């Protein structure tokens, strides 16, 4: 296997490896897991990816999320991200489907609003527009390391509140449906995730974050905005230009990402699997003290 660095201090392409091989081989899985812990974003090109191969690969890393209500693929382990409607046509720019896609263009971390947050996501390109539609990543680990020591210490002892309805509300006031709101109550997590494999710490931020425990609402939102701007400063990102057969895996504990726009009339179909975080991934230390005692 060749490891080719891609981004400014994080992200790497793994050459000479297939998802199917990782799914079938213990040693290869352990090597890939160690590379994920180190590089945060892993790119696999020219993969013969099917739903089955993607599921088998993803299951190696931990339990898979069941797709939430209101998303294509609800109730399965696949999230279908598409602009193609049930009628086979590309959805109109003002449709709910198109607006939900637009919400993915905000800087975020997957699943911070869930009861169990995500270790990693795996995204495969199935139908891509001729241009645009890139995915852009930043390292929240490198962003954390760029902060001064006092702020790092303070954030280590701070807890942020995350709500799916908050990020959707930035696109349209009622984009999160009553059904989604009921299924997804706000979740509270420490603002720094420590990776137990290497001790490295990362900011835990997302467009879903709307408050900081113990801070006035406006003051908390202001700090969240400043930290997001810091983490996504110019020159810090890796932009993935998708080709057919590409699969990208990222560590949600140490990155943020956003989708980039593409011409509205062009179809795009991506399939995501999401691996839930477990105690071995550092999950327990993310809970606020009250919940640590309760669970
Ligand atoms: Fe995402």
Coordinates of C-alpha atoms and ligand atoms in Angstrom, one line a residue:
X1 CA 0.0 0.0 0.0
X2 CA 1.2 3.5 -0.8
X3 CA 0.3 6.4 1.4
X4 CA 0.1 9.7 -0.5
X5 CA -0.4 12.9 1.6
X6 CA -3.1 15.2 0.2
X7 CA -3.9 18.1 2.4
X8 CA -2.2 20.7 4.6
X9 CA -1.1 18.4 7.4
X10 CA -3.9 15.9 7.2
X11 CA -5.7 13.7 4.6
X12 CA -4.0 10.9 2.6
X13 CA -4.8 8.7 -0.4
X14 CA -4.3 5.0 0.1
X15 CA -3.1 3.4 -3.2
X16 CA -3.0 -0.3 -3.9
X17 CA -5.9 -1.2 -1.5
X18 CA -9.6 -2.0 -2.0
X19 CA -12.5 -1.7 0.4
X20 CA -13.3 -5.4 -0.2
X21 CA -9.7 -6.4 0.9
X22 CA -10.0 -4.4 4.1
X23 CA -13.4 -6.0 4.8
X24 CA -11.9 -9.5 4.3
X25 CA -8.6 -9.1 6.2
X26 CA -7.9 -8.4 9.9
X27 CA -4.4 -7.1 9.5
X28 CA -5.3 -4.8 6.7
X29 CA -8.3 -3.5 8.7
X30 CA -6.0 -2.7 11.7
X31 CA -3.5 -0.9 9.4
X32 CA -6.4 1.1 7.8
X33 CA -7.8 2.0 11.2
X34 CA -4.4 3.2 12.4
X35 CA -4.1 5.4 9.2
X36 CA -7.5 6.9 9.9
X37 CA -6.4 7.8 13.5
X38 CA -3.3 9.4 12.0
X39 CA -4.5 11.2 8.8
X40 CA -8.2 11.9 9.7
X41 CA -9.3 11.7 6.0
X42 CA -8.6 8.7 3.8
X43 CA -9.2 8.6 0.0
X44 CA -9.6 5.4 -2.0
X45 CA -9.8 5.8 -5.8
X46 CA -11.0 3.5 -8.5
X47 CA -13.1 1.3 -6.3
X48 CA -15.7 -1.1 -7.6
X49 CA -18.1 0.0 -4.9
X50 CA -21.5 -1.5 -4.3
X51 CA -23.8 -1.0 -1.3
X52 CA -22.7 -4.4 0.0
X53 CA -18.9 -3.7 -0.3
X54 CA -19.4 -0.3 1.4
X55 CA -21.4 -1.9 4.2
X56 CA -18.9 -4.7 4.8
X57 CA -15.9 -2.3 4.8
X58 CA -17.7 0.1 7.2
X59 CA -18.9 -2.6 9.6
X60 CA -15.2 -3.4 10.3
X61 CA -14.8 -0.1 12.1
X62 CA -17.8 -0.4 14.5
X63 CA -21.6 -0.4 14.7
X64 CA -23.3 1.4 11.9
X65 CA -25.9 4.1 12.3
X66 CA -29.4 3.5 11.3
X67 CA -30.5 6.3 9.0
X68 CA -32.8 8.8 10.7
X69 CA -36.4 9.7 9.8
X70 CA -36.7 12.2 7.1
X71 CA -33.6 11.1 5.1
X72 CA -33.5 8.8 2.0
X73 CA -32.6 5.4 3.3
X74 CA -34.4 5.8 6.7
X75 CA -34.3 2.7 8.7
X76 CA -31.3 1.1 6.8
X77 CA -27.6 1.6 7.3
X78 CA -27.3 3.7 4.1
X79 CA -27.9 7.4 3.7
X80 CA -28.8 8.2 0.1
X81 CA -27.7 11.8 -0.7
X82 CA -29.3 12.7 -4.0
X83 CA -30.9 15.5 -5.9
X84 CA -32.9 13.0 -8.0
X85 CA -36.6 12.8 -6.9
X86 CA -38.9 9.8 -6.9
X87 CA -40.0 10.7 -10.4
X88 CA -36.4 10.2 -11.6
X89 CA -35.9 13.9 -12.3
X90 CA -33.5 16.4 -10.7
X91 CA -35.3 18.2 -7.9
X92 CA -36.2 21.9 -8.3
X93 CA -33.8 24.3 -6.5
X94 CA -36.5 25.4 -4.0
X95 CA -37.7 21.8 -3.1
X96 CA -37.1 20.3 0.3
X97 CA -34.7 17.9 -1.2
X98 CA -32.6 20.7 -2.7
X99 CA -32.7 22.7 0.5
X100 CA -31.6 19.7 2.6
X101 CA -28.6 19.4 0.2
X102 CA -27.9 23.1 0.7
X103 CA -27.7 22.5 4.5
X104 CA -24.8 20.1 3.8
X105 CA -22.9 23.1 2.4
X106 CA -22.5 24.5 6.0
X107 CA -19.3 23.5 7.8
X108 CA -20.3 20.5 9.9
X109 CA -19.4 17.2 11.6
X110 CA -21.8 14.4 10.9
X111 CA -24.2 13.2 13.7
X112 CA -23.1 15.6 16.5
X113 CA -26.9 16.0 17.2
X114 CA -27.5 12.3 17.7
X115 CA -27.7 10.4 21.0
X116 CA -24.6 8.5 19.8
X117 CA -22.2 10.6 17.8
X118 CA -20.2 9.3 14.8
X119 CA -16.6 7.9 14.8
X120 CA -16.4 8.1 11.0
X121 CA -18.3 8.5 7.8
X122 CA -17.7 6.7 4.5
X123 CA -19.0 8.4 1.3
X124 CA -19.0 6.9 -2.2
X125 CA -19.5 8.7 -5.5
X126 CA -22.2 7.0 -7.6
X127 CA -23.4 9.8 -10.0
X128 CA -21.4 13.0 -10.2
X129 CA -22.0 16.4 -11.9
X130 CA -19.5 17.3 -14.6
X131 CA -18.2 20.1 -12.4
X132 CA -18.5 21.3 -8.8
X133 CA -19.9 19.2 -6.0
X134 CA -16.6 18.8 -4.3
X135 CA -16.3 18.0 -0.6
X136 CA -14.1 20.2 1.5
X137 CA -12.4 19.1 4.7
X138 CA -10.5 20.8 7.5
X139 CA -8.7 19.3 10.5
X140 CA -10.2 20.4 13.8
X141 CA -7.2 18.7 15.4
X142 CA -4.7 21.1 13.7
X143 CA -7.2 23.9 14.5
X144 CA -7.2 23.0 18.2
X145 CA -3.4 22.9 18.2
X146 CA -3.2 26.4 16.7
X147 CA -5.2 27.9 19.6
X148 CA -3.4 29.4 22.6
X149 CA -3.0 27.3 25.7
X150 CA -5.5 29.2 27.9
X151 CA -8.3 28.7 25.4
X152 CA -7.4 25.1 24.8
X153 CA -7.7 24.5 28.6
X154 CA -11.0 26.3 28.8
X155 CA -12.5 24.4 25.8
X156 CA -11.4 21.1 27.3
X157 CA -13.8 21.9 30.2
X158 CA -16.6 23.3 28.0
X159 CA -19.6 21.6 26.7
X160 CA -21.6 22.4 23.5
X161 CA -25.2 21.8 22.6
X162 CA -26.0 20.4 19.2
X163 CA -29.4 20.4 17.4
X164 CA -30.3 19.3 13.9
X165 CA -33.1 21.9 13.8
X166 CA -30.5 24.6 14.4
X167 CA -28.4 23.9 11.3
X168 CA -31.5 23.3 9.1
X169 CA -33.0 26.6 10.4
X170 CA -30.0 28.5 8.9
X171 CA -31.3 27.4 5.4
X172 CA -35.1 27.6 6.0
X173 CA -37.1 28.1 9.2
X174 CA -39.1 24.9 8.9
X175 CA -36.6 22.7 7.1
X176 CA -36.4 20.3 10.1
X177 CA -39.9 18.6 10.2
X178 CA -41.9 18.1 13.4
X179 CA -41.1 14.4 13.1
X180 CA -37.4 15.1 12.8
X181 CA -37.5 17.5 15.8
X182 CA -39.3 14.9 17.9
X183 CA -36.8 12.1 17.0
X184 CA -33.7 14.3 17.5
X185 CA -33.7 16.2 20.8
X186 CA -30.5 18.4 21.4
X187 CA -27.4 16.6 22.5
X188 CA -24.5 18.0 24.7
X189 CA -20.8 17.1 24.1
X190 CA -17.5 18.2 25.4
X191 CA -16.0 20.7 22.9
X192 CA -12.7 18.8 22.6
X193 CA -12.5 15.1 21.6
X194 CA -9.3 13.3 22.7
X195 CA -8.4 10.3 20.5
X196 CA -7.4 7.5 22.9
X197 CA -5.1 5.9 20.2
X198 CA -2.7 8.8 20.1
X199 CA -3.8 11.3 22.8
X200 CA -4.3 14.0 20.2
X201 CA -7.1 16.5 20.8
X202 CA -9.5 18.1 18.3
X203 CA -12.2 20.8 18.5
X204 CA -15.7 19.2 18.4
X205 CA -17.7 21.7 16.4
X206 CA -20.5 21.7 13.8
X207 CA -23.2 23.8 12.1
X208 CA -25.5 22.0 14.5
X209 CA -23.9 23.6 17.6
X210 CA -26.1 26.4 19.0
X211 CA -25.1 27.0 22.6
X212 CA -22.3 26.5 25.1
X213 CA -23.2 25.3 28.5
X214 CA -23.0 28.1 31.2
X215 CA -22.7 30.9 28.6
X216 CA -25.3 33.5 27.5
X217 CA -26.9 32.3 24.2
X218 CA -25.4 35.2 22.1
X219 CA -22.0 34.9 23.7
X220 CA -21.9 31.1 23.1
X221 CA -23.0 31.5 19.5
X222 CA -20.3 34.2 19.0
X223 CA -17.6 31.9 20.3
X224 CA -18.9 29.0 18.2
X225 CA -18.7 31.3 15.1
X226 CA -15.2 32.4 16.0
X227 CA -14.0 28.8 16.5
X228 CA -15.5 27.8 13.2
X229 CA -13.9 30.7 11.4
X230 CA -10.6 29.7 13.0
X231 CA -10.9 26.0 12.1
X232 CA -11.8 26.8 8.5
X233 CA -9.3 29.7 7.8
X234 CA -8.1 30.1 4.2
X235 CA -5.4 27.6 3.3
X236 CA -6.3 25.0 5.9
X237 CA -8.6 22.8 3.8
X238 CA -8.3 19.8 1.6
X239 CA -10.9 19.9 -1.3
X240 CA -11.8 16.5 -2.7
X241 CA -12.7 16.6 -6.4
X242 CA -14.9 13.5 -6.9
X243 CA -14.3 11.0 -9.7
X244 CA -16.5 8.0 -10.4
X245 CA -15.2 5.1 -8.2
X246 CA -14.0 7.4 -5.4
X247 CA -14.6 6.6 -1.7
X248 CA -13.6 9.0 1.1
X249 CA -13.6 8.1 4.8
X250 CA -13.2 10.7 7.5
X251 CA -12.9 10.8 11.2
X252 CA -15.7 12.9 12.6
X253 CA -13.8 13.3 15.9
X254 CA -11.1 15.4 14.2
X255 CA -12.5 17.1 11.1
X256 CA -15.3 19.3 9.7
X257 CA -16.5 19.2 6.2
X258 CA -18.9 20.9 3.8
X259 CA -20.3 20.1 0.3
X260 CA -19.6 22.6 -2.5
X261 CA -22.2 23.7 -4.9
X262 CA -22.8 22.3 -8.5
X263 CA -25.1 23.4 -11.3
X264 CA -28.6 22.9 -10.0
X265 CA -29.9 21.0 -13.1
X266 CA -27.2 18.3 -12.8
X267 CA -27.8 15.0 -10.9
X268 CA -25.6 13.9 -8.0
X269 CA -25.9 10.7 -6.1
X270 CA -23.7 9.7 -3.2
X271 CA -24.1 6.9 -0.6
X272 CA -22.9 7.3 3.0
X273 CA -22.4 4.8 5.7
X274 CA -21.8 6.2 9.2
X275 CA -19.9 4.4 12.0
X276 CA -21.1 5.2 15.6
X277 CA -18.4 6.1 18.2
X278 CA -17.9 3.7 21.1
X279 CA -16.1 3.8 24.4
X280 CA -12.9 2.6 22.7
X281 CA -13.0 5.7 20.5
X282 CA -13.1 8.1 23.5
X283 CA -16.9 8.6 23.6
X284 CA -17.3 8.4 27.4
X285 CA -15.1 11.4 28.1
X286 CA -17.3 13.5 25.7
X287 CA -20.3 13.4 27.9
X288 CA -21.0 16.2 30.4
X289 CA -20.4 15.1 34.0
X290 CA -24.2 14.9 34.8
X291 CA -24.6 12.3 32.0
X292 CA -21.5 10.4 32.9
X293 CA -23.0 9.8 36.3
X294 CA -26.5 9.0 34.9
X295 CA -25.4 6.4 32.3
Ligands
LIG1 FE1 -21.8 15.6 6.2

